[in-house]
Amino acid sequence: MVSADPRHGRWMTLSCLFRGKMTTCDIEAEVLNRVQRWTVEWIPHNAKYTLCSVPPRGLTQSATLVGTNTAILEAFTRVGAQFSEMFNRKAFLHWYIGEGMEEMEFLEAEANLADLVHEYQQYQDAYVDETDYWPYAQGDPNQRDDAEAADQRVA
């Protein structure tokens, strides 16, 4: 278990399991209205849901959410800072060296953790630029629409 507040990050993917008497329209409305504003834009359709009409014993409805959130970078940053502080003081290092590890392995682990934090930060800060995927979305004058192209073929 790790202490990370999902409100401080963005959901990359998530899966929801709903149990009880609900309609798919209600679920789609909840997923679209509530969840889509917390998800990253660059993964389309990143929220999936499942509906089971049998409620859990003793309840009328329930929901379970499993997902990947960028808030975990807070925990990685915290662990990395603690690791760096202890490694700089050479605390407990003699135990690991005595068991056959080398100091270079600790430096490599520290670099890998820093790369992981940087990668999650990029995922959290990424956005979709419409012109990257639809080059003519802004109305490029050199691009003709299909009706205009068909008119020129007829003429």
PDB file of N, CA, C and O in Angstrom, residues 46-112:
ATOM      1  N   ASN A  46     -10.484   5.980 -22.347  1.00  0.00           N
ATOM      2  CA  ASN A  46      -9.665   5.342 -21.323  1.00  0.00           C
ATOM      3  C   ASN A  46     -10.464   4.901 -20.110  1.00  0.00           C
ATOM      4  O   ASN A  46      -9.901   4.399 -19.159  1.00  0.00           O
ATOM      5  N   ALA A  47     -11.771   5.066 -20.123  1.00  0.00           N
ATOM      6  CA  ALA A  47     -12.622   4.622 -19.018  1.00  0.00           C
ATOM      7  C   ALA A  47     -13.541   3.514 -19.524  1.00  0.00           C
ATOM      8  O   ALA A  47     -14.314   3.704 -20.458  1.00  0.00           O
ATOM      9  N   LYS A  48     -13.428   2.355 -18.908  1.00  0.00           N
ATOM     10  CA  LYS A  48     -14.274   1.214 -19.260  1.00  0.00           C
ATOM     11  C   LYS A  48     -15.123   0.863 -18.045  1.00  0.00           C
ATOM     12  O   LYS A  48     -14.704   1.053 -16.915  1.00  0.00           O
ATOM     13  N   TYR A  49     -16.296   0.354 -18.281  1.00  0.00           N
ATOM     14  CA  TYR A  49     -17.160  -0.008 -17.168  1.00  0.00           C
ATOM     15  C   TYR A  49     -17.830  -1.339 -17.435  1.00  0.00           C
ATOM     16  O   TYR A  49     -17.990  -1.770 -18.565  1.00  0.00           O
ATOM     17  N   THR A  50     -18.216  -1.989 -16.336  1.00  0.00           N
ATOM     18  CA  THR A  50     -18.925  -3.256 -16.370  1.00  0.00           C
ATOM     19  C   THR A  50     -20.133  -3.140 -15.459  1.00  0.00           C
ATOM     20  O   THR A  50     -20.055  -2.537 -14.396  1.00  0.00           O
ATOM     21  N   LEU A  51     -21.232  -3.726 -15.870  1.00  0.00           N
ATOM     22  CA  LEU A  51     -22.458  -3.673 -15.086  1.00  0.00           C
ATOM     23  C   LEU A  51     -22.891  -5.090 -14.740  1.00  0.00           C
ATOM     24  O   LEU A  51     -23.002  -5.951 -15.610  1.00  0.00           O
ATOM     25  N   CYS A  52     -23.115  -5.320 -13.463  1.00  0.00           N
ATOM     26  CA  CYS A  52     -23.657  -6.581 -12.969  1.00  0.00           C
ATOM     27  C   CYS A  52     -24.947  -6.236 -12.234  1.00  0.00           C
ATOM     28  O   CYS A  52     -24.936  -5.462 -11.279  1.00  0.00           O
ATOM     29  N   SER A  53     -26.065  -6.788 -12.676  1.00  0.00           N
ATOM     30  CA  SER A  53     -27.358  -6.408 -12.102  1.00  0.00           C
ATOM     31  C   SER A  53     -27.611  -7.018 -10.721  1.00  0.00           C
ATOM     32  O   SER A  53     -28.559  -6.625 -10.048  1.00  0.00           O
ATOM     33  N   VAL A  54     -26.769  -7.950 -10.285  1.00  0.00           N
ATOM     34  CA  VAL A  54     -26.939  -8.565  -8.972  1.00  0.00           C
ATOM     35  C   VAL A  54     -26.183  -7.726  -7.942  1.00  0.00           C
ATOM     36  O   VAL A  54     -24.953  -7.620  -8.002  1.00  0.00           O
ATOM     37  N   PRO A  55     -26.891  -7.120  -6.988  1.00  0.00           N
ATOM     38  CA  PRO A  55     -26.206  -6.288  -5.996  1.00  0.00           C
ATOM     39  C   PRO A  55     -25.474  -7.158  -4.969  1.00  0.00           C
ATOM     40  O   PRO A  55     -25.812  -8.321  -4.782  1.00  0.00           O
ATOM     41  N   PRO A  56     -24.476  -6.601  -4.313  1.00  0.00           N
ATOM     42  CA  PRO A  56     -23.804  -7.362  -3.264  1.00  0.00           C
ATOM     43  C   PRO A  56     -24.752  -7.584  -2.077  1.00  0.00           C
ATOM     44  O   PRO A  56     -25.690  -6.815  -1.865  1.00  0.00           O
ATOM     45  N   ARG A  57     -24.495  -8.633  -1.322  1.00  0.00           N
ATOM     46  CA  ARG A  57     -25.361  -8.979  -0.192  1.00  0.00           C
ATOM     47  C   ARG A  57     -25.387  -7.835   0.820  1.00  0.00           C
ATOM     48  O   ARG A  57     -24.360  -7.317   1.226  1.00  0.00           O
ATOM     49  N   GLY A  58     -26.583  -7.416   1.175  1.00  0.00           N
ATOM     50  CA  GLY A  58     -26.764  -6.373   2.175  1.00  0.00           C
ATOM     51  C   GLY A  58     -26.768  -4.958   1.622  1.00  0.00           C
ATOM     52  O   GLY A  58     -26.965  -4.005   2.362  1.00  0.00           O
ATOM     53  N   LEU A  59     -26.535  -4.777   0.318  1.00  0.00           N
ATOM     54  CA  LEU A  59     -26.523  -3.448  -0.301  1.00  0.00           C
ATOM     55  C   LEU A  59     -27.449  -3.429  -1.509  1.00  0.00           C
ATOM     56  O   LEU A  59     -27.794  -4.473  -2.059  1.00  0.00           O
ATOM     57  N   THR A  60     -27.816  -2.237  -1.926  1.00  0.00           N
ATOM     58  CA  THR A  60     -28.623  -2.120  -3.138  1.00  0.00           C
ATOM     59  C   THR A  60     -27.760  -1.816  -4.357  1.00  0.00           C
ATOM     60  O   THR A  60     -28.099  -2.203  -5.464  1.00  0.00           O
ATOM     61  N   GLN A  61     -26.648  -1.120  -4.144  1.00  0.00           N
ATOM     62  CA  GLN A  61     -25.727  -0.779  -5.227  1.00  0.00           C
ATOM     63  C   GLN A  61     -24.311  -0.719  -4.675  1.00  0.00           C
ATOM     64  O   GLN A  61     -24.103  -0.472  -3.487  1.00  0.00           O
ATOM     65  N   SER A  62     -23.348  -0.910  -5.586  1.00  0.00           N
ATOM     66  CA  SER A  62     -21.946  -0.711  -5.208  1.00  0.00           C
ATOM     67  C   SER A  62     -21.147  -0.402  -6.466  1.00  0.00           C
ATOM     68  O   SER A  62     -21.586  -0.668  -7.586  1.00  0.00           O
ATOM     69  N   ALA A  63     -19.974   0.149  -6.262  1.00  0.00           N
ATOM     70  CA  ALA A  63     -19.082   0.461  -7.379  1.00  0.00           C
ATOM     71  C   ALA A  63     -17.641   0.235  -6.932  1.00  0.00           C
ATOM     72  O   ALA A  63     -17.291   0.493  -5.783  1.00  0.00           O
ATOM     73  N   THR A  64     -16.829  -0.262  -7.844  1.00  0.00           N
ATOM     74  CA  THR A  64     -15.404  -0.474  -7.593  1.00  0.00           C
ATOM     75  C   THR A  64     -14.637   0.143  -8.745  1.00  0.00           C
ATOM     76  O   THR A  64     -14.978  -0.073  -9.905  1.00  0.00           O
ATOM     77  N   LEU A  65     -13.613   0.898  -8.424  1.00  0.00           N
ATOM     78  CA  LEU A  65     -12.800   1.550  -9.443  1.00  0.00           C
ATOM     79  C   LEU A  65     -11.357   1.071  -9.306  1.00  0.00           C
ATOM     80  O   LEU A  65     -10.801   1.070  -8.207  1.00  0.00           O
ATOM     81  N   VAL A  66     -10.778   0.657 -10.409  1.00  0.00           N
ATOM     82  CA  VAL A  66      -9.372   0.279 -10.470  1.00  0.00           C
ATOM     83  C   VAL A  66      -8.765   1.100 -11.595  1.00  0.00           C
ATOM     84  O   VAL A  66      -9.297   1.117 -12.700  1.00  0.00           O
ATOM     85  N   GLY A  67      -7.671   1.798 -11.304  1.00  0.00           N
ATOM     86  CA  GLY A  67      -7.100   2.640 -12.341  1.00  0.00           C
ATOM     87  C   GLY A  67      -5.650   2.974 -12.120  1.00  0.00           C
ATOM     88  O   GLY A  67      -5.060   2.647 -11.092  1.00  0.00           O
ATOM     89  N   THR A  68      -5.089   3.631 -13.112  1.00  0.00           N
ATOM     90  CA  THR A  68      -3.716   4.104 -13.073  1.00  0.00           C
ATOM     91  C   THR A  68      -3.748   5.622 -12.971  1.00  0.00           C
ATOM     92  O   THR A  68      -4.294   6.286 -13.837  1.00  0.00           O
ATOM     93  N   ASN A  69      -3.144   6.150 -11.916  1.00  0.00           N
ATOM     94  CA  ASN A  69      -3.187   7.581 -11.654  1.00  0.00           C
ATOM     95  C   ASN A  69      -1.776   8.122 -11.539  1.00  0.00           C
ATOM     96  O   ASN A  69      -0.894   7.463 -10.990  1.00  0.00           O
ATOM     97  N   THR A  70      -1.575   9.343 -12.021  1.00  0.00           N
ATOM     98  CA  THR A  70      -0.240   9.949 -11.958  1.00  0.00           C
ATOM     99  C   THR A  70       0.091  10.483 -10.569  1.00  0.00           C
ATOM    100  O   THR A  70       1.210  10.937 -10.343  1.00  0.00           O
ATOM    101  N   ALA A  71      -0.835  10.410  -9.624  1.00  0.00           N
ATOM    102  CA  ALA A  71      -0.565  10.875  -8.265  1.00  0.00           C
ATOM    103  C   ALA A  71       0.493  10.019  -7.576  1.00  0.00           C
ATOM    104  O   ALA A  71       1.072  10.435  -6.575  1.00  0.00           O
ATOM    105  N   ILE A  72       0.778   8.854  -8.124  1.00  0.00           N
ATOM    106  CA  ILE A  72       1.790   7.981  -7.547  1.00  0.00           C
ATOM    107  C   ILE A  72       3.173   8.638  -7.615  1.00  0.00           C
ATOM    108  O   ILE A  72       4.063   8.286  -6.858  1.00  0.00           O
ATOM    109  N   LEU A  73       3.334   9.630  -8.470  1.00  0.00           N
ATOM    110  CA  LEU A  73       4.629  10.296  -8.554  1.00  0.00           C
ATOM    111  C   LEU A  73       4.977  11.020  -7.265  1.00  0.00           C
ATOM    112  O   LEU A  73       6.155  11.203  -6.959  1.00  0.00           O
ATOM    113  N   GLU A  74       3.971  11.419  -6.472  1.00  0.00           N
ATOM    114  CA  GLU A  74       4.245  12.001  -5.144  1.00  0.00           C
ATOM    115  C   GLU A  74       4.966  11.000  -4.260  1.00  0.00           C
ATOM    116  O   GLU A  74       5.944  11.332  -3.579  1.00  0.00           O
ATOM    117  N   ALA A  75       4.484   9.759  -4.267  1.00  0.00           N
ATOM    118  CA  ALA A  75       5.117   8.713  -3.453  1.00  0.00           C
ATOM    119  C   ALA A  75       6.509   8.395  -3.975  1.00  0.00           C
ATOM    120  O   ALA A  75       7.453   8.214  -3.192  1.00  0.00           O
ATOM    121  N   PHE A  76       6.658   8.314  -5.294  1.00  0.00           N
ATOM    122  CA  PHE A  76       7.978   8.043  -5.866  1.00  0.00           C
ATOM    123  C   PHE A  76       8.961   9.166  -5.532  1.00  0.00           C
ATOM    124  O   PHE A  76      10.124   8.917  -5.238  1.00  0.00           O
ATOM    125  N   THR A  77       8.502  10.397  -5.584  1.00  0.00           N
ATOM    126  CA  THR A  77       9.355  11.542  -5.243  1.00  0.00           C
ATOM    127  C   THR A  77       9.761  11.486  -3.776  1.00  0.00           C
ATOM    128  O   THR A  77      10.929  11.709  -3.432  1.00  0.00           O
ATOM    129  N   ARG A  78       8.807  11.175  -2.913  1.00  0.00           N
ATOM    130  CA  ARG A  78       9.082  11.080  -1.477  1.00  0.00           C
ATOM    131  C   ARG A  78      10.085   9.968  -1.178  1.00  0.00           C
ATOM    132  O   ARG A  78      11.054  10.157  -0.440  1.00  0.00           O
ATOM    133  N   VAL A  79       9.898   8.803  -1.772  1.00  0.00           N
ATOM    134  CA  VAL A  79      10.810   7.685  -1.564  1.00  0.00           C
ATOM    135  C   VAL A  79      12.188   8.010  -2.135  1.00  0.00           C
ATOM    136  O   VAL A  79      13.215   7.696  -1.534  1.00  0.00           O
ATOM    137  N   GLY A  80      12.216   8.654  -3.297  1.00  0.00           N
ATOM    138  CA  GLY A  80      13.501   9.028  -3.898  1.00  0.00           C
ATOM    139  C   GLY A  80      14.278  10.001  -3.039  1.00  0.00           C
ATOM    140  O   GLY A  80      15.505   9.883  -2.900  1.00  0.00           O
ATOM    141  N   ALA A  81      13.589  10.967  -2.445  1.00  0.00           N
ATOM    142  CA  ALA A  81      14.263  11.932  -1.569  1.00  0.00           C
ATOM    143  C   ALA A  81      14.800  11.249  -0.317  1.00  0.00           C
ATOM    144  O   ALA A  81      15.938  11.511   0.104  1.00  0.00           O
ATOM    145  N   GLN A  82      14.020  10.348   0.266  1.00  0.00           N
ATOM    146  CA  GLN A  82      14.486   9.623   1.447  1.00  0.00           C
ATOM    147  C   GLN A  82      15.661   8.716   1.111  1.00  0.00           C
ATOM    148  O   GLN A  82      16.628   8.618   1.874  1.00  0.00           O
ATOM    149  N   PHE A  83      15.591   8.050  -0.030  1.00  0.00           N
ATOM    150  CA  PHE A  83      16.677   7.174  -0.455  1.00  0.00           C
ATOM    151  C   PHE A  83      17.954   7.977  -0.682  1.00  0.00           C
ATOM    152  O   PHE A  83      19.033   7.579  -0.237  1.00  0.00           O
ATOM    153  N   SER A  84      17.839   9.116  -1.356  1.00  0.00           N
ATOM    154  CA  SER A  84      19.017   9.950  -1.635  1.00  0.00           C
ATOM    155  C   SER A  84      19.659  10.451  -0.344  1.00  0.00           C
ATOM    156  O   SER A  84      20.884  10.452  -0.207  1.00  0.00           O
ATOM    157  N   GLU A  85      18.816  10.842   0.596  1.00  0.00           N
ATOM    158  CA  GLU A  85      19.337  11.332   1.871  1.00  0.00           C
ATOM    159  C   GLU A  85      20.103  10.237   2.616  1.00  0.00           C
ATOM    160  O   GLU A  85      21.207  10.461   3.116  1.00  0.00           O
ATOM    161  N   MET A  86      19.539   9.045   2.648  1.00  0.00           N
ATOM    162  CA  MET A  86      20.210   7.945   3.343  1.00  0.00           C
ATOM    163  C   MET A  86      21.452   7.492   2.593  1.00  0.00           C
ATOM    164  O   MET A  86      22.473   7.162   3.194  1.00  0.00           O
ATOM    165  N   PHE A  87      21.384   7.490   1.276  1.00  0.00           N
ATOM    166  CA  PHE A  87      22.541   7.043   0.486  1.00  0.00           C
ATOM    167  C   PHE A  87      23.689   8.037   0.612  1.00  0.00           C
ATOM    168  O   PHE A  87      24.852   7.644   0.673  1.00  0.00           O
ATOM    169  N   ASN A  88      23.384   9.325   0.649  1.00  0.00           N
ATOM    170  CA  ASN A  88      24.432  10.337   0.799  1.00  0.00           C
ATOM    171  C   ASN A  88      25.131  10.218   2.148  1.00  0.00           C
ATOM    172  O   ASN A  88      26.328  10.528   2.258  1.00  0.00           O
ATOM    173  N   ARG A  89      24.413   9.774   3.166  1.00  0.00           N
ATOM    174  CA  ARG A  89      25.017   9.572   4.487  1.00  0.00           C
ATOM    175  C   ARG A  89      25.647   8.194   4.616  1.00  0.00           C
ATOM    176  O   ARG A  89      26.216   7.872   5.652  1.00  0.00           O
ATOM    177  N   LYS A  90      25.507   7.366   3.577  1.00  0.00           N
ATOM    178  CA  LYS A  90      26.006   5.984   3.563  1.00  0.00           C
ATOM    179  C   LYS A  90      25.369   5.149   4.677  1.00  0.00           C
ATOM    180  O   LYS A  90      25.977   4.214   5.198  1.00  0.00           O
ATOM    181  N   ALA A  91      24.137   5.487   5.040  1.00  0.00           N
ATOM    182  CA  ALA A  91      23.441   4.773   6.105  1.00  0.00           C
ATOM    183  C   ALA A  91      23.060   3.372   5.626  1.00  0.00           C
ATOM    184  O   ALA A  91      22.501   3.205   4.551  1.00  0.00           O
ATOM    185  N   PHE A  92      23.363   2.385   6.407  1.00  0.00           N
ATOM    186  CA  PHE A  92      23.048   0.976   6.165  1.00  0.00           C
ATOM    187  C   PHE A  92      23.714   0.410   4.916  1.00  0.00           C
ATOM    188  O   PHE A  92      23.428  -0.717   4.525  1.00  0.00           O
ATOM    189  N   LEU A  93      24.558   1.173   4.273  1.00  0.00           N
ATOM    190  CA  LEU A  93      25.187   0.723   3.031  1.00  0.00           C
ATOM    191  C   LEU A  93      26.096  -0.470   3.277  1.00  0.00           C
ATOM    192  O   LEU A  93      26.180  -1.378   2.437  1.00  0.00           O
ATOM    193  N   HIS A  94      26.761  -0.506   4.419  1.00  0.00           N
ATOM    194  CA  HIS A  94      27.703  -1.586   4.708  1.00  0.00           C
ATOM    195  C   HIS A  94      27.003  -2.949   4.758  1.00  0.00           C
ATOM    196  O   HIS A  94      27.603  -3.968   4.415  1.00  0.00           O
ATOM    197  N   TRP A  95      25.726  -2.983   5.143  1.00  0.00           N
ATOM    198  CA  TRP A  95      25.006  -4.250   5.173  1.00  0.00           C
ATOM    199  C   TRP A  95      24.826  -4.810   3.767  1.00  0.00           C
ATOM    200  O   TRP A  95      24.981  -6.013   3.541  1.00  0.00           O
ATOM    201  N   TYR A  96      24.494  -3.943   2.839  1.00  0.00           N
ATOM    202  CA  TYR A  96      24.266  -4.393   1.465  1.00  0.00           C
ATOM    203  C   TYR A  96      25.567  -4.741   0.757  1.00  0.00           C
ATOM    204  O   TYR A  96      25.626  -5.701  -0.007  1.00  0.00           O
ATOM    205  N   ILE A  97      26.602  -3.966   1.010  1.00  0.00           N
ATOM    206  CA  ILE A  97      27.910  -4.252   0.403  1.00  0.00           C
ATOM    207  C   ILE A  97      28.444  -5.572   0.956  1.00  0.00           C
ATOM    208  O   ILE A  97      29.051  -6.365   0.234  1.00  0.00           O
ATOM    209  N   GLY A  98      28.199  -5.818   2.234  1.00  0.00           N
ATOM    210  CA  GLY A  98      28.616  -7.085   2.836  1.00  0.00           C
ATOM    211  C   GLY A  98      27.907  -8.286   2.232  1.00  0.00           C
ATOM    212  O   GLY A  98      28.438  -9.399   2.256  1.00  0.00           O
ATOM    213  N   GLU A  99      26.721  -8.097   1.687  1.00  0.00           N
ATOM    214  CA  GLU A  99      25.963  -9.187   1.067  1.00  0.00           C
ATOM    215  C   GLU A  99      26.272  -9.335  -0.424  1.00  0.00           C
ATOM    216  O   GLU A  99      25.688 -10.177  -1.093  1.00  0.00           O
ATOM    217  N   GLY A 100      27.171  -8.495  -0.947  1.00  0.00           N
ATOM    218  CA  GLY A 100      27.606  -8.667  -2.327  1.00  0.00           C
ATOM    219  C   GLY A 100      27.136  -7.603  -3.302  1.00  0.00           C
ATOM    220  O   GLY A 100      27.476  -7.660  -4.485  1.00  0.00           O
ATOM    221  N   MET A 101      26.363  -6.635  -2.849  1.00  0.00           N
ATOM    222  CA  MET A 101      25.950  -5.558  -3.754  1.00  0.00           C
ATOM    223  C   MET A 101      27.074  -4.553  -3.905  1.00  0.00           C
ATOM    224  O   MET A 101      27.967  -4.472  -3.057  1.00  0.00           O
ATOM    225  N   GLU A 102      27.030  -3.806  -4.972  1.00  0.00           N
ATOM    226  CA  GLU A 102      28.028  -2.766  -5.204  1.00  0.00           C
ATOM    227  C   GLU A 102      27.366  -1.400  -5.087  1.00  0.00           C
ATOM    228  O   GLU A 102      26.156  -1.255  -5.292  1.00  0.00           O
ATOM    229  N   GLU A 103      28.169  -0.398  -4.799  1.00  0.00           N
ATOM    230  CA  GLU A 103      27.640   0.953  -4.640  1.00  0.00           C
ATOM    231  C   GLU A 103      27.045   1.479  -5.945  1.00  0.00           C
ATOM    232  O   GLU A 103      26.108   2.274  -5.943  1.00  0.00           O
ATOM    233  N   MET A 104      27.558   1.002  -7.057  1.00  0.00           N
ATOM    234  CA  MET A 104      27.055   1.445  -8.362  1.00  0.00           C
ATOM    235  C   MET A 104      25.589   1.040  -8.565  1.00  0.00           C
ATOM    236  O   MET A 104      24.831   1.750  -9.238  1.00  0.00           O
ATOM    237  N   GLU A 105      25.177  -0.075  -7.981  1.00  0.00           N
ATOM    238  CA  GLU A 105      23.791  -0.511  -8.109  1.00  0.00           C
ATOM    239  C   GLU A 105      22.835   0.476  -7.442  1.00  0.00           C
ATOM    240  O   GLU A 105      21.718   0.687  -7.915  1.00  0.00           O
ATOM    241  N   PHE A 106      23.272   1.106  -6.361  1.00  0.00           N
ATOM    242  CA  PHE A 106      22.442   2.107  -5.686  1.00  0.00           C
ATOM    243  C   PHE A 106      22.313   3.360  -6.543  1.00  0.00           C
ATOM    244  O   PHE A 106      21.250   3.966  -6.614  1.00  0.00           O
ATOM    245  N   LEU A 107      23.400   3.748  -7.188  1.00  0.00           N
ATOM    246  CA  LEU A 107      23.352   4.917  -8.077  1.00  0.00           C
ATOM    247  C   LEU A 107      22.421   4.655  -9.259  1.00  0.00           C
ATOM    248  O   LEU A 107      21.666   5.530  -9.691  1.00  0.00           O
ATOM    249  N   GLU A 108      22.474   3.433  -9.773  1.00  0.00           N
ATOM    250  CA  GLU A 108      21.606   3.068 -10.889  1.00  0.00           C
ATOM    251  C   GLU A 108      20.137   3.069 -10.457  1.00  0.00           C
ATOM    252  O   GLU A 108      19.264   3.548 -11.192  1.00  0.00           O
ATOM    253  N   ALA A 109      19.855   2.565  -9.269  1.00  0.00           N
ATOM    254  CA  ALA A 109      18.473   2.567  -8.753  1.00  0.00           C
ATOM    255  C   ALA A 109      17.972   3.993  -8.568  1.00  0.00           C
ATOM    256  O   ALA A 109      16.811   4.296  -8.879  1.00  0.00           O
ATOM    257  N   GLU A 110      18.829   4.874  -8.076  1.00  0.00           N
ATOM    258  CA  GLU A 110      18.444   6.271  -7.883  1.00  0.00           C
ATOM    259  C   GLU A 110      18.138   6.942  -9.224  1.00  0.00           C
ATOM    260  O   GLU A 110      17.158   7.677  -9.359  1.00  0.00           O
ATOM    261  N   ALA A 111      18.942   6.650 -10.235  1.00  0.00           N
ATOM    262  CA  ALA A 111      18.706   7.212 -11.567  1.00  0.00           C
ATOM    263  C   ALA A 111      17.422   6.655 -12.182  1.00  0.00           C
ATOM    264  O   ALA A 111      16.658   7.398 -12.817  1.00  0.00           O
ATOM    265  N   ASN A 112      17.166   5.365 -11.982  1.00  0.00           N
ATOM    266  CA  ASN A 112      15.937   4.764 -12.513  1.00  0.00           C
ATOM    267  C   ASN A 112      14.698   5.370 -11.876  1.00  0.00           C
ATOM    268  O   ASN A 112      13.698   5.624 -12.552  1.00  0.00           O
TER     269      ASN A 112
END
